[in-house]
């Protein structure tokens, strides 16, 4: 049985402001960079075996991955399949816990007025996870976003729509999945 590790990017400027980031490319804060360094140190201290790192191409995730990779002596490969979901008209809106946005997250076929539906996002994430599952020789670290975390969670476990929509992962925390 193999393992897959998932890390959500460090704190971004819009995380601080409570805005919906989605596929908008928002940079890390200085605190976000320090969070990434702490996560890299923690991975080394805990002796986690990681062979390959795949990151979202968005700068907040990619910079987090590069910082973590510097502790592991690994390269980072970008993959668009774990780019955060495009939340259409909700991108940049404040606050993230807006009841209308939370309700919209429970409509899996909606593209948020020009964005991307939950189902289309799940398809691309699941396709990558299927590929990773077939690679029995390597342990992967994915560095991506909270929305992608929800997709990964749903790949590995059953949950209700409400549980899916409410999934949250703290910035720079590490989650492990048995494959």
CSV table of N, CA and C in Angstrom, one decimal, residues 21 30 35 37 39 47-48 83 91 94-95 109 119 130 132 135 154 169 176:
chain,number,residue,atom,x,y,z
A,21,UNK,N,-10.5,33.1,-3.3
A,21,UNK,CA,-9.4,33.1,-4.3
A,21,UNK,C,-9.7,32.4,-5.6
A,30,UNK,N,4.3,37.0,3.6
A,30,UNK,CA,5.6,36.6,4.2
A,30,UNK,C,5.3,35.5,5.2
A,35,UNK,N,5.3,29.7,6.8
A,35,UNK,CA,4.5,28.5,7.0
A,35,UNK,C,5.1,27.3,6.1
A,37,UNK,N,8.1,27.0,5.0
A,37,UNK,CA,9.4,26.6,5.6
A,37,UNK,C,9.2,25.7,6.8
A,39,UNK,N,6.6,23.8,7.3
A,39,UNK,CA,6.1,22.5,6.8
A,39,UNK,C,7.3,21.7,6.2
A,47,UNK,N,10.6,12.5,8.9
A,47,UNK,CA,11.1,11.4,8.0
A,47,UNK,C,10.1,10.9,7.0
A,48,UNK,N,9.2,11.8,6.5
A,48,UNK,CA,8.3,11.4,5.5
A,48,UNK,C,9.0,11.1,4.2
A,83,UNK,N,-4.9,22.9,-10.3
A,83,UNK,CA,-5.1,24.3,-10.2
A,83,UNK,C,-6.5,24.5,-9.5
A,91,UNK,N,-15.1,35.0,-7.6
A,91,UNK,CA,-13.7,35.2,-7.4
A,91,UNK,C,-13.5,36.6,-6.8
A,94,UNK,N,-15.9,39.0,-1.0
A,94,UNK,CA,-15.6,38.9,0.4
A,94,UNK,C,-17.0,39.0,1.2
A,95,UNK,N,-17.2,38.2,2.2
A,95,UNK,CA,-16.4,37.3,2.9
A,95,UNK,C,-16.5,35.9,2.2
A,109,UNK,N,-23.2,21.1,-10.4
A,109,UNK,CA,-23.1,21.2,-11.8
A,109,UNK,C,-23.0,22.7,-12.3
A,119,UNK,N,-18.1,19.3,-10.6
A,119,UNK,CA,-18.0,18.0,-11.3
A,119,UNK,C,-16.8,18.1,-12.3
A,130,UNK,N,-6.0,9.0,-10.3
A,130,UNK,CA,-5.9,7.6,-10.9
A,130,UNK,C,-4.5,7.3,-11.4
A,132,UNK,N,-1.7,8.6,-10.3
A,132,UNK,CA,-0.8,8.5,-9.1
A,132,UNK,C,-1.0,7.1,-8.5
A,135,UNK,N,1.1,4.4,-10.1
A,135,UNK,CA,2.5,4.4,-9.9
A,135,UNK,C,2.9,3.9,-8.5
A,154,UNK,N,-12.8,13.6,-1.3
A,154,UNK,CA,-14.0,12.9,-1.8
A,154,UNK,C,-13.5,11.7,-2.7
A,169,UNK,N,-9.2,22.9,5.1
A,169,UNK,CA,-7.8,22.5,5.5
A,169,UNK,C,-7.0,23.7,5.8
A,176,UNK,N,-2.3,12.9,4.9
A,176,UNK,CA,-1.8,11.7,4.3
A,176,UNK,C,-3.0,10.8,3.9
